[in-house]
Each structure stands twice: as structure tokens, then as C-alpha cells.
Amino acid sequence: PGAPTAFLEQLEQERHAYVGRRTGRRVMTASTRRQRRQERYANGQNQNGGELEDEAPCTNNSQTNIRLILGEALYILRPLFWAEVQVAHTDPNRAPQSDATIWNAWLLSLGLDIASLVSLHGIVTRQKRNTHTTAEWQRRRVRLMFYLLRSPVWDRLSSPTIRRANQILEYLPILGNFLSLYLQDWVYFWKEYRLEDC
């Protein structure tokens, strides 16, 4: 078959732009959206219908993209870094690591997560209408509490505190033993099964 004409290409692009029955909202593919944007820029209008400004929107958009890429890269690299530290700490073939090395790795891992959240914070506040982005950012913020279940803090602070709380709960009449077992099972569930997801 011969090359498609401009009319056939236009029909193909309109076919890919789905229009919802109930709301009438038009959902376009990336190519259709790109073509509309090029037409708008060719006519000298921005997204709001006004005149295009010089270069400020592009600069702002590129800064947003850089912050987004940086935040996501830090979020992806943090588990890889922590897995390497855990392997180095538990591998008998490697030289044993000092407590200071483990604490430094824990602090650096926490710093990577906080830097990722800070980098993404401006983007999330600008996109408040995007519920998925906001929910993911909130989930990552709550996940910072998992640092209390990680190795150096768990051994020195969290585990003794939970053991002491269990001993106190066992003195309560009737429900004390039940509450103690429940707290212990709940914390160990989060430590053993959910911590690996983070």
C-alpha cells in the first residue's frame, strides 16, 4: 500500500483519542497531545490561550524534570545501597564492619530517602490535583518510620524498648498477656515481612 495521506493520518490520530461516554472527557495519546501542542506553539499561544512567554516556562519545566529525575533516582538507589551494606555486614567471607560503618550507612540511607522526598516535595505541591502522586509521596513519608526497624536502631533502641513494653503489658490483669503477644507479633510481622518491601 502507498503512504497514508494527511487525511488518513488525521483520522488515525482521532481514532486513538478516546472520548469517554459518561463524562465526555477526551483522552488523547502522546502523539496526539504532541501534535496539538506543536499546533498551539505554531500559532503563538500557550496552554491557557494567551501569548507565549519567552523562555521562562521551558526553564521552569526543565528544573521540574531535573528535580523529578533526581528524586526518583535517589529513591531507586537507596534500596540498592542498603542491600549492599546488609550483604557486606552479614557475609562471613568479607572483613567484619565496625558499628560506626553500619551507623554511617544507616544515616546515609535515611539521608537518601529524605533528599528524595525534599526533591519531590515541590512537584507534589504543584500537582495537588494528581491524587496518585500525592498518595505515593505520603506513602514514602510514612515509610520513614521503617528506619526504626532497621539493623542498628533495632538492635540498640527499638528491640529493647519493645521488650520492656511487653514486660509492662504482661503485668496487666486479664488482657495483659494477650496484648503483649499481639504487640510482639505485630512488630515482628512488620519487621520480617513488610520491611523487605521498602
mmCIF file with all atom_site columns, C-alpha atoms in Angstrom:
data_model
loop_
_atom_site.group_PDB
_atom_site.id
_atom_site.type_symbol
_atom_site.label_atom_id
_atom_site.label_alt_id
_atom_site.label_comp_id
_atom_site.label_asym_id
_atom_site.label_entity_id
_atom_site.label_seq_id
_atom_site.pdbx_PDB_ins_code
_atom_site.Cartn_x
_atom_site.Cartn_y
_atom_site.Cartn_z
_atom_site.occupancy
_atom_site.B_iso_or_equiv
_atom_site.pdbx_formal_charge
_atom_site.auth_seq_id
_atom_site.auth_comp_id
_atom_site.auth_asym_id
_atom_site.auth_atom_id
_atom_site.pdbx_PDB_model_num
ATOM 1   C CA . PRO A 1 1   ? 0.000   0.000   0.000  1.00 0.00 ? 1   PRO A CA 1
ATOM 2   C CA . GLY A 1 2   ? 1.036   3.557   -0.611 1.00 0.00 ? 2   GLY A CA 1
ATOM 3   C CA . ALA A 1 3   ? 1.946   6.143   2.023  1.00 0.00 ? 3   ALA A CA 1
ATOM 4   C CA . PRO A 1 4   ? -1.049  7.388   4.024  1.00 0.00 ? 4   PRO A CA 1
ATOM 5   C CA . THR A 1 5   ? -2.375  10.802  3.140  1.00 0.00 ? 5   THR A CA 1
ATOM 6   C CA . ALA A 1 6   ? -2.638  13.628  5.656  1.00 0.00 ? 6   ALA A CA 1
ATOM 7   C CA . PHE A 1 7   ? -6.382  12.998  5.916  1.00 0.00 ? 7   PHE A CA 1
ATOM 8   C CA . LEU A 1 8   ? -5.870  9.314   6.765  1.00 0.00 ? 8   LEU A CA 1
ATOM 9   C CA . GLU A 1 9   ? -3.231  10.222  9.342  1.00 0.00 ? 9   GLU A CA 1
ATOM 10  C CA . GLN A 1 10  ? -5.642  12.704  10.937 1.00 0.00 ? 10  GLN A CA 1
ATOM 11  C CA . LEU A 1 11  ? -8.366  10.027  11.105 1.00 0.00 ? 11  LEU A CA 1
ATOM 12  C CA . GLU A 1 12  ? -5.925  7.565   12.653 1.00 0.00 ? 12  GLU A CA 1
ATOM 13  C CA . GLN A 1 13  ? -4.924  10.087  15.319 1.00 0.00 ? 13  GLN A CA 1
ATOM 14  C CA . GLU A 1 14  ? -8.537  10.938  16.115 1.00 0.00 ? 14  GLU A CA 1
ATOM 15  C CA . ARG A 1 15  ? -9.283  7.244   16.427 1.00 0.00 ? 15  ARG A CA 1
ATOM 16  C CA . HIS A 1 16  ? -6.592  6.992   19.140 1.00 0.00 ? 16  HIS A CA 1
ATOM 17  C CA . ALA A 1 17  ? -8.143  9.902   21.048 1.00 0.00 ? 17  ALA A CA 1
ATOM 18  C CA . TYR A 1 18  ? -10.703 8.139   23.229 1.00 0.00 ? 18  TYR A CA 1
ATOM 19  C CA . VAL A 1 19  ? -13.803 10.054  24.309 1.00 0.00 ? 19  VAL A CA 1
ATOM 20  C CA . GLY A 1 20  ? -15.490 8.733   27.442 1.00 0.00 ? 20  GLY A CA 1
ATOM 21  C CA . ARG A 1 21  ? -19.226 8.046   27.160 1.00 0.00 ? 21  ARG A CA 1
ATOM 22  C CA . ARG A 1 22  ? -20.238 9.134   30.629 1.00 0.00 ? 22  ARG A CA 1
ATOM 23  C CA . THR A 1 23  ? -18.105 12.265  31.109 1.00 0.00 ? 23  THR A CA 1
ATOM 24  C CA . GLY A 1 24  ? -17.300 13.211  27.527 1.00 0.00 ? 24  GLY A CA 1
ATOM 25  C CA . ARG A 1 25  ? -13.687 13.733  28.572 1.00 0.00 ? 25  ARG A CA 1
ATOM 26  C CA . ARG A 1 26  ? -11.222 13.311  25.739 1.00 0.00 ? 26  ARG A CA 1
ATOM 27  C CA . VAL A 1 27  ? -8.219  11.102  26.490 1.00 0.00 ? 27  VAL A CA 1
ATOM 28  C CA . MET A 1 28  ? -5.500  11.524  23.898 1.00 0.00 ? 28  MET A CA 1
ATOM 29  C CA . THR A 1 29  ? -2.410  9.530   23.100 1.00 0.00 ? 29  THR A CA 1
ATOM 30  C CA . ALA A 1 30  ? 1.018   11.076  23.480 1.00 0.00 ? 30  ALA A CA 1
ATOM 31  C CA . SER A 1 31  ? 1.377   11.620  19.734 1.00 0.00 ? 31  SER A CA 1
ATOM 32  C CA . THR A 1 32  ? -1.967  13.433  19.507 1.00 0.00 ? 32  THR A CA 1
ATOM 33  C CA . ARG A 1 33  ? -1.108  15.575  22.508 1.00 0.00 ? 33  ARG A CA 1
ATOM 34  C CA . ARG A 1 34  ? 2.301   16.380  20.996 1.00 0.00 ? 34  ARG A CA 1
ATOM 35  C CA . GLN A 1 35  ? 0.702   17.378  17.697 1.00 0.00 ? 35  GLN A CA 1
ATOM 36  C CA . ARG A 1 36  ? -1.812  19.668  19.441 1.00 0.00 ? 36  ARG A CA 1
ATOM 37  C CA . ARG A 1 37  ? 0.989   21.299  21.412 1.00 0.00 ? 37  ARG A CA 1
ATOM 38  C CA . GLN A 1 38  ? 3.013   21.892  18.232 1.00 0.00 ? 38  GLN A CA 1
ATOM 39  C CA . GLU A 1 39  ? -0.008  23.461  16.563 1.00 0.00 ? 39  GLU A CA 1
ATOM 40  C CA . ARG A 1 40  ? -0.567  25.703  19.569 1.00 0.00 ? 40  ARG A CA 1
ATOM 41  C CA . TYR A 1 41  ? 3.073   26.812  19.600 1.00 0.00 ? 41  TYR A CA 1
ATOM 42  C CA . ALA A 1 42  ? 2.964   27.387  15.845 1.00 0.00 ? 42  ALA A CA 1
ATOM 43  C CA . ASN A 1 43  ? 0.013   29.730  16.418 1.00 0.00 ? 43  ASN A CA 1
ATOM 44  C CA . GLY A 1 44  ? 1.921   31.534  19.209 1.00 0.00 ? 44  GLY A CA 1
ATOM 45  C CA . GLN A 1 45  ? -0.392  30.562  22.080 1.00 0.00 ? 45  GLN A CA 1
ATOM 46  C CA . ASN A 1 46  ? 0.376   28.917  25.377 1.00 0.00 ? 46  ASN A CA 1
ATOM 47  C CA . GLN A 1 47  ? -1.790  26.319  27.110 1.00 0.00 ? 47  GLN A CA 1
ATOM 48  C CA . ASN A 1 48  ? -4.090  28.956  28.615 1.00 0.00 ? 48  ASN A CA 1
ATOM 49  C CA . GLY A 1 49  ? -4.746  30.544  25.256 1.00 0.00 ? 49  GLY A CA 1
ATOM 50  C CA . GLY A 1 50  ? -2.568  33.609  25.917 1.00 0.00 ? 50  GLY A CA 1
ATOM 51  C CA . GLU A 1 51  ? 0.588   34.708  24.177 1.00 0.00 ? 51  GLU A CA 1
ATOM 52  C CA . LEU A 1 52  ? 3.702   32.618  24.652 1.00 0.00 ? 52  LEU A CA 1
ATOM 53  C CA . GLU A 1 53  ? 6.263   33.966  27.076 1.00 0.00 ? 53  GLU A CA 1
ATOM 54  C CA . ASP A 1 54  ? 9.944   33.928  26.214 1.00 0.00 ? 54  ASP A CA 1
ATOM 55  C CA . GLU A 1 55  ? 11.823  31.064  27.872 1.00 0.00 ? 55  GLU A CA 1
ATOM 56  C CA . ALA A 1 56  ? 10.646  31.053  31.486 1.00 0.00 ? 56  ALA A CA 1
ATOM 57  C CA . PRO A 1 57  ? 8.128   28.177  31.179 1.00 0.00 ? 57  PRO A CA 1
ATOM 58  C CA . CYS A 1 58  ? 10.704  25.946  29.494 1.00 0.00 ? 58  CYS A CA 1
ATOM 59  C CA . THR A 1 59  ? 13.286  26.692  32.178 1.00 0.00 ? 59  THR A CA 1
ATOM 60  C CA . ASN A 1 60  ? 10.766  26.019  34.941 1.00 0.00 ? 60  ASN A CA 1
ATOM 61  C CA . ASN A 1 61  ? 9.694   22.795  33.248 1.00 0.00 ? 61  ASN A CA 1
ATOM 62  C CA . SER A 1 62  ? 13.296  21.621  32.846 1.00 0.00 ? 62  SER A CA 1
ATOM 63  C CA . GLN A 1 63  ? 14.015  22.375  36.528 1.00 0.00 ? 63  GLN A CA 1
ATOM 64  C CA . THR A 1 64  ? 10.938  20.378  37.497 1.00 0.00 ? 64  THR A CA 1
ATOM 65  C CA . ASN A 1 65  ? 12.090  17.480  35.324 1.00 0.00 ? 65  ASN A CA 1
ATOM 66  C CA . ILE A 1 66  ? 15.572  17.570  36.850 1.00 0.00 ? 66  ILE A CA 1
ATOM 67  C CA . ARG A 1 67  ? 14.116  17.540  40.378 1.00 0.00 ? 67  ARG A CA 1
ATOM 68  C CA . LEU A 1 68  ? 11.774  14.698  39.451 1.00 0.00 ? 68  LEU A CA 1
ATOM 69  C CA . ILE A 1 69  ? 14.585  12.614  37.936 1.00 0.00 ? 69  ILE A CA 1
ATOM 70  C CA . LEU A 1 70  ? 16.875  13.340  40.897 1.00 0.00 ? 70  LEU A CA 1
ATOM 71  C CA . GLY A 1 71  ? 14.194  12.423  43.442 1.00 0.00 ? 71  GLY A CA 1
ATOM 72  C CA . GLU A 1 72  ? 13.289  9.186   41.691 1.00 0.00 ? 72  GLU A CA 1
ATOM 73  C CA . ALA A 1 73  ? 16.962  8.241   41.148 1.00 0.00 ? 73  ALA A CA 1
ATOM 74  C CA . LEU A 1 74  ? 17.683  8.682   44.860 1.00 0.00 ? 74  LEU A CA 1
ATOM 75  C CA . TYR A 1 75  ? 14.584  6.650   45.688 1.00 0.00 ? 75  TYR A CA 1
ATOM 76  C CA . ILE A 1 76  ? 15.736  3.822   43.404 1.00 0.00 ? 76  ILE A CA 1
ATOM 77  C CA . LEU A 1 77  ? 19.390  3.865   44.528 1.00 0.00 ? 77  LEU A CA 1
ATOM 78  C CA . ARG A 1 78  ? 18.650  3.777   48.257 1.00 0.00 ? 78  ARG A CA 1
ATOM 79  C CA . PRO A 1 79  ? 17.499  0.119   48.446 1.00 0.00 ? 79  PRO A CA 1
ATOM 80  C CA . LEU A 1 80  ? 20.441  -0.961  46.284 1.00 0.00 ? 80  LEU A CA 1
ATOM 81  C CA . PHE A 1 81  ? 22.847  0.812   48.613 1.00 0.00 ? 81  PHE A CA 1
ATOM 82  C CA . TRP A 1 82  ? 21.196  -0.662  51.717 1.00 0.00 ? 82  TRP A CA 1
ATOM 83  C CA . ALA A 1 83  ? 21.192  -4.180  50.241 1.00 0.00 ? 83  ALA A CA 1
ATOM 84  C CA . GLU A 1 84  ? 24.932  -3.910  49.575 1.00 0.00 ? 84  GLU A CA 1
ATOM 85  C CA . VAL A 1 85  ? 25.521  -2.775  53.164 1.00 0.00 ? 85  VAL A CA 1
ATOM 86  C CA . GLN A 1 86  ? 23.439  -5.664  54.526 1.00 0.00 ? 86  GLN A CA 1
ATOM 87  C CA . VAL A 1 87  ? 25.323  -8.196  52.401 1.00 0.00 ? 87  VAL A CA 1
ATOM 88  C CA . ALA A 1 88  ? 28.667  -6.759  53.469 1.00 0.00 ? 88  ALA A CA 1
ATOM 89  C CA . HIS A 1 89  ? 27.575  -6.839  57.119 1.00 0.00 ? 89  HIS A CA 1
ATOM 90  C CA . THR A 1 90  ? 26.325  -10.437 57.120 1.00 0.00 ? 90  THR A CA 1
ATOM 91  C CA . ASP A 1 91  ? 28.749  -12.081 54.648 1.00 0.00 ? 91  ASP A CA 1
ATOM 92  C CA . PRO A 1 92  ? 31.301  -14.182 56.593 1.00 0.00 ? 92  PRO A CA 1
ATOM 93  C CA . ASN A 1 93  ? 33.793  -14.034 53.680 1.00 0.00 ? 93  ASN A CA 1
ATOM 94  C CA . ARG A 1 94  ? 34.172  -10.263 53.984 1.00 0.00 ? 94  ARG A CA 1
ATOM 95  C CA . ALA A 1 95  ? 36.021  -8.401  56.671 1.00 0.00 ? 95  ALA A CA 1
ATOM 96  C CA . PRO A 1 96  ? 33.720  -7.539  59.603 1.00 0.00 ? 96  PRO A CA 1
ATOM 97  C CA . GLN A 1 97  ? 32.456  -3.990  59.653 1.00 0.00 ? 97  GLN A CA 1
ATOM 98  C CA . SER A 1 98  ? 32.582  -1.737  62.667 1.00 0.00 ? 98  SER A CA 1
ATOM 99  C CA . ASP A 1 99  ? 29.493  -0.301  64.335 1.00 0.00 ? 99  ASP A CA 1
ATOM 100 C CA . ALA A 1 100 ? 30.420  3.154   63.058 1.00 0.00 ? 100 ALA A CA 1
ATOM 101 C CA . THR A 1 101 ? 30.271  1.881   59.459 1.00 0.00 ? 101 THR A CA 1
ATOM 102 C CA . ILE A 1 102 ? 26.800  0.435   59.975 1.00 0.00 ? 102 ILE A CA 1
ATOM 103 C CA . TRP A 1 103 ? 25.547  3.627   61.627 1.00 0.00 ? 103 TRP A CA 1
ATOM 104 C CA . ASN A 1 104 ? 27.025  5.750   58.825 1.00 0.00 ? 104 ASN A CA 1
ATOM 105 C CA . ALA A 1 105 ? 25.314  3.534   56.234 1.00 0.00 ? 105 ALA A CA 1
ATOM 106 C CA . TRP A 1 106 ? 22.011  3.802   58.126 1.00 0.00 ? 106 TRP A CA 1
ATOM 107 C CA . LEU A 1 107 ? 22.299  7.597   58.281 1.00 0.00 ? 107 LEU A CA 1
ATOM 108 C CA . LEU A 1 108 ? 23.267  7.828   54.601 1.00 0.00 ? 108 LEU A CA 1
ATOM 109 C CA . SER A 1 109 ? 20.314  5.633   53.634 1.00 0.00 ? 109 SER A CA 1
ATOM 110 C CA . LEU A 1 110 ? 17.963  7.806   55.692 1.00 0.00 ? 110 LEU A CA 1
ATOM 111 C CA . GLY A 1 111 ? 19.538  10.890  54.102 1.00 0.00 ? 111 GLY A CA 1
ATOM 112 C CA . LEU A 1 112 ? 18.900  9.499   50.601 1.00 0.00 ? 112 LEU A CA 1
ATOM 113 C CA . ASP A 1 113 ? 15.228  8.950   51.408 1.00 0.00 ? 113 ASP A CA 1
ATOM 114 C CA . ILE A 1 114 ? 14.848  12.430  52.916 1.00 0.00 ? 114 ILE A CA 1
ATOM 115 C CA . ALA A 1 115 ? 16.676  14.045  49.965 1.00 0.00 ? 115 ALA A CA 1
ATOM 116 C CA . SER A 1 116 ? 14.349  12.198  47.584 1.00 0.00 ? 116 SER A CA 1
ATOM 117 C CA . LEU A 1 117 ? 11.287  13.453  49.461 1.00 0.00 ? 117 LEU A CA 1
ATOM 118 C CA . VAL A 1 118 ? 12.598  17.019  49.562 1.00 0.00 ? 118 VAL A CA 1
ATOM 119 C CA . SER A 1 119 ? 13.375  16.922  45.853 1.00 0.00 ? 119 SER A CA 1
ATOM 120 C CA . LEU A 1 120 ? 9.867   15.704  45.024 1.00 0.00 ? 120 LEU A CA 1
ATOM 121 C CA . HIS A 1 121 ? 8.062   17.979  47.507 1.00 0.00 ? 121 HIS A CA 1
ATOM 122 C CA . GLY A 1 122 ? 7.798   20.993  45.203 1.00 0.00 ? 122 GLY A CA 1
ATOM 123 C CA . ILE A 1 123 ? 6.428   18.863  42.382 1.00 0.00 ? 123 ILE A CA 1
ATOM 124 C CA . VAL A 1 124 ? 3.808   17.278  44.630 1.00 0.00 ? 124 VAL A CA 1
ATOM 125 C CA . THR A 1 125 ? 2.624   20.627  45.985 1.00 0.00 ? 125 THR A CA 1
ATOM 126 C CA . ARG A 1 126 ? 2.244   21.980  42.451 1.00 0.00 ? 126 ARG A CA 1
ATOM 127 C CA . GLN A 1 127 ? 0.308   18.867  41.350 1.00 0.00 ? 127 GLN A CA 1
ATOM 128 C CA . LYS A 1 128 ? -2.169  18.684  44.238 1.00 0.00 ? 128 LYS A CA 1
ATOM 129 C CA . ARG A 1 129 ? -4.904  17.591  41.879 1.00 0.00 ? 129 ARG A CA 1
ATOM 130 C CA . ASN A 1 130 ? -2.926  14.465  40.957 1.00 0.00 ? 130 ASN A CA 1
ATOM 131 C CA . THR A 1 131 ? -4.098  12.131  43.720 1.00 0.00 ? 131 THR A CA 1
ATOM 132 C CA . HIS A 1 132 ? -1.786  9.262   42.736 1.00 0.00 ? 132 HIS A CA 1
ATOM 133 C CA . THR A 1 133 ? 1.352   11.392  43.031 1.00 0.00 ? 133 THR A CA 1
ATOM 134 C CA . THR A 1 134 ? 0.232   12.856  46.349 1.00 0.00 ? 134 THR A CA 1
ATOM 135 C CA . ALA A 1 135 ? -0.660  9.420   47.739 1.00 0.00 ? 135 ALA A CA 1
ATOM 136 C CA . GLU A 1 136 ? 2.713   7.986   46.690 1.00 0.00 ? 136 GLU A CA 1
ATOM 137 C CA . TRP A 1 137 ? 4.563   10.893  48.291 1.00 0.00 ? 137 TRP A CA 1
ATOM 138 C CA . GLN A 1 138 ? 2.589   10.427  51.521 1.00 0.00 ? 138 GLN A CA 1
ATOM 139 C CA . ARG A 1 139 ? 3.340   6.688   51.470 1.00 0.00 ? 139 ARG A CA 1
ATOM 140 C CA . ARG A 1 140 ? 7.055   7.369   51.107 1.00 0.00 ? 140 ARG A CA 1
ATOM 141 C CA . ARG A 1 141 ? 6.915   9.810   54.016 1.00 0.00 ? 141 ARG A CA 1
ATOM 142 C CA . VAL A 1 142 ? 5.234   7.255   56.272 1.00 0.00 ? 142 VAL A CA 1
ATOM 143 C CA . ARG A 1 143 ? 7.827   4.659   55.254 1.00 0.00 ? 143 ARG A CA 1
ATOM 144 C CA . LEU A 1 144 ? 10.499  6.681   57.046 1.00 0.00 ? 144 LEU A CA 1
ATOM 145 C CA . MET A 1 145 ? 9.187   5.062   60.228 1.00 0.00 ? 145 MET A CA 1
ATOM 146 C CA . PHE A 1 146 ? 10.586  1.747   58.977 1.00 0.00 ? 146 PHE A CA 1
ATOM 147 C CA . TYR A 1 147 ? 14.049  3.056   59.819 1.00 0.00 ? 147 TYR A CA 1
ATOM 148 C CA . LEU A 1 148 ? 13.221  2.210   63.441 1.00 0.00 ? 148 LEU A CA 1
ATOM 149 C CA . LEU A 1 149 ? 13.060  -1.453  62.392 1.00 0.00 ? 149 LEU A CA 1
ATOM 150 C CA . ARG A 1 150 ? 16.397  -1.494  60.559 1.00 0.00 ? 150 ARG A CA 1
ATOM 151 C CA . SER A 1 151 ? 19.501  -3.105  61.960 1.00 0.00 ? 151 SER A CA 1
ATOM 152 C CA . PRO A 1 152 ? 21.475  -0.647  64.085 1.00 0.00 ? 152 PRO A CA 1
ATOM 153 C CA . VAL A 1 153 ? 18.465  1.185   65.528 1.00 0.00 ? 153 VAL A CA 1
ATOM 154 C CA . TRP A 1 154 ? 16.541  -2.047  66.001 1.00 0.00 ? 154 TRP A CA 1
ATOM 155 C CA . ASP A 1 155 ? 19.376  -3.669  67.960 1.00 0.00 ? 155 ASP A CA 1
ATOM 156 C CA . ARG A 1 156 ? 20.144  -0.681  70.156 1.00 0.00 ? 156 ARG A CA 1
ATOM 157 C CA . LEU A 1 157 ? 16.829  1.107   70.631 1.00 0.00 ? 157 LEU A CA 1
ATOM 158 C CA . SER A 1 158 ? 13.658  -0.408  69.172 1.00 0.00 ? 158 SER A CA 1
ATOM 159 C CA . SER A 1 159 ? 14.025  -4.026  70.231 1.00 0.00 ? 159 SER A CA 1
ATOM 160 C CA . PRO A 1 160 ? 14.859  -3.276  73.915 1.00 0.00 ? 160 PRO A CA 1
ATOM 161 C CA . THR A 1 161 ? 12.010  -0.760  74.077 1.00 0.00 ? 161 THR A CA 1
ATOM 162 C CA . ILE A 1 162 ? 9.524   -3.308  72.707 1.00 0.00 ? 162 ILE A CA 1
ATOM 163 C CA . ARG A 1 163 ? 10.782  -5.968  75.104 1.00 0.00 ? 163 ARG A CA 1
ATOM 164 C CA . ARG A 1 164 ? 10.326  -3.575  78.010 1.00 0.00 ? 164 ARG A CA 1
ATOM 165 C CA . ALA A 1 165 ? 6.811   -2.647  76.809 1.00 0.00 ? 165 ALA A CA 1
ATOM 166 C CA . ASN A 1 166 ? 5.948   -6.364  76.614 1.00 0.00 ? 166 ASN A CA 1
ATOM 167 C CA . GLN A 1 167 ? 7.119   -6.887  80.186 1.00 0.00 ? 167 GLN A CA 1
ATOM 168 C CA . ILE A 1 168 ? 4.972   -3.974  81.375 1.00 0.00 ? 168 ILE A CA 1
ATOM 169 C CA . LEU A 1 169 ? 1.912   -5.232  79.446 1.00 0.00 ? 169 LEU A CA 1
ATOM 170 C CA . GLU A 1 170 ? 2.226   -8.702  80.973 1.00 0.00 ? 170 GLU A CA 1
ATOM 171 C CA . TYR A 1 171 ? 1.541   -7.233  84.429 1.00 0.00 ? 171 TYR A CA 1
ATOM 172 C CA . LEU A 1 172 ? -1.912  -6.050  83.333 1.00 0.00 ? 172 LEU A CA 1
ATOM 173 C CA . PRO A 1 173 ? -4.692  -8.336  84.563 1.00 0.00 ? 173 PRO A CA 1
ATOM 174 C CA . ILE A 1 174 ? -6.755  -10.429 82.122 1.00 0.00 ? 174 ILE A CA 1
ATOM 175 C CA . LEU A 1 175 ? -5.694  -8.875  78.776 1.00 0.00 ? 175 LEU A CA 1
ATOM 176 C CA . GLY A 1 176 ? -2.032  -8.173  79.568 1.00 0.00 ? 176 GLY A CA 1
ATOM 177 C CA . ASN A 1 177 ? -0.614  -11.404 78.172 1.00 0.00 ? 177 ASN A CA 1
ATOM 178 C CA . PHE A 1 178 ? -2.795  -11.174 75.067 1.00 0.00 ? 178 PHE A CA 1
ATOM 179 C CA . LEU A 1 179 ? -1.768  -7.551  74.392 1.00 0.00 ? 179 LEU A CA 1
ATOM 180 C CA . SER A 1 180 ? 1.888   -8.399  74.915 1.00 0.00 ? 180 SER A CA 1
ATOM 181 C CA . LEU A 1 181 ? 1.757   -11.248 72.395 1.00 0.00 ? 181 LEU A CA 1
ATOM 182 C CA . TYR A 1 182 ? -0.209  -9.103  69.948 1.00 0.00 ? 182 TYR A CA 1
ATOM 183 C CA . LEU A 1 183 ? 2.316   -6.254  70.114 1.00 0.00 ? 183 LEU A CA 1
ATOM 184 C CA . GLN A 1 184 ? 5.222   -8.635  69.679 1.00 0.00 ? 184 GLN A CA 1
ATOM 185 C CA . ASP A 1 185 ? 3.640   -10.414 66.699 1.00 0.00 ? 185 ASP A CA 1
ATOM 186 C CA . TRP A 1 186 ? 2.598   -7.140  65.083 1.00 0.00 ? 186 TRP A CA 1
ATOM 187 C CA . VAL A 1 187 ? 6.079   -5.590  65.313 1.00 0.00 ? 187 VAL A CA 1
ATOM 188 C CA . TYR A 1 188 ? 7.822   -8.730  64.111 1.00 0.00 ? 188 TYR A CA 1
ATOM 189 C CA . PHE A 1 189 ? 5.383   -9.042  61.203 1.00 0.00 ? 189 PHE A CA 1
ATOM 190 C CA . TRP A 1 190 ? 6.296   -5.536  60.046 1.00 0.00 ? 190 TRP A CA 1
ATOM 191 C CA . LYS A 1 191 ? 9.989   -6.194  60.565 1.00 0.00 ? 191 LYS A CA 1
ATOM 192 C CA . GLU A 1 192 ? 10.191  -9.588  58.882 1.00 0.00 ? 192 GLU A CA 1
ATOM 193 C CA . TYR A 1 193 ? 7.687   -9.309  56.038 1.00 0.00 ? 193 TYR A CA 1
ATOM 194 C CA . ARG A 1 194 ? 6.910   -5.670  55.268 1.00 0.00 ? 194 ARG A CA 1
ATOM 195 C CA . LEU A 1 195 ? 10.378  -4.195  55.745 1.00 0.00 ? 195 LEU A CA 1
ATOM 196 C CA . GLU A 1 196 ? 11.645  -6.118  52.714 1.00 0.00 ? 196 GLU A CA 1
ATOM 197 C CA . ASP A 1 197 ? 9.141   -4.281  50.501 1.00 0.00 ? 197 ASP A CA 1
ATOM 198 C CA . CYS A 1 198 ? 10.802  -0.957  51.350 1.00 0.00 ? 198 CYS A CA 1
#
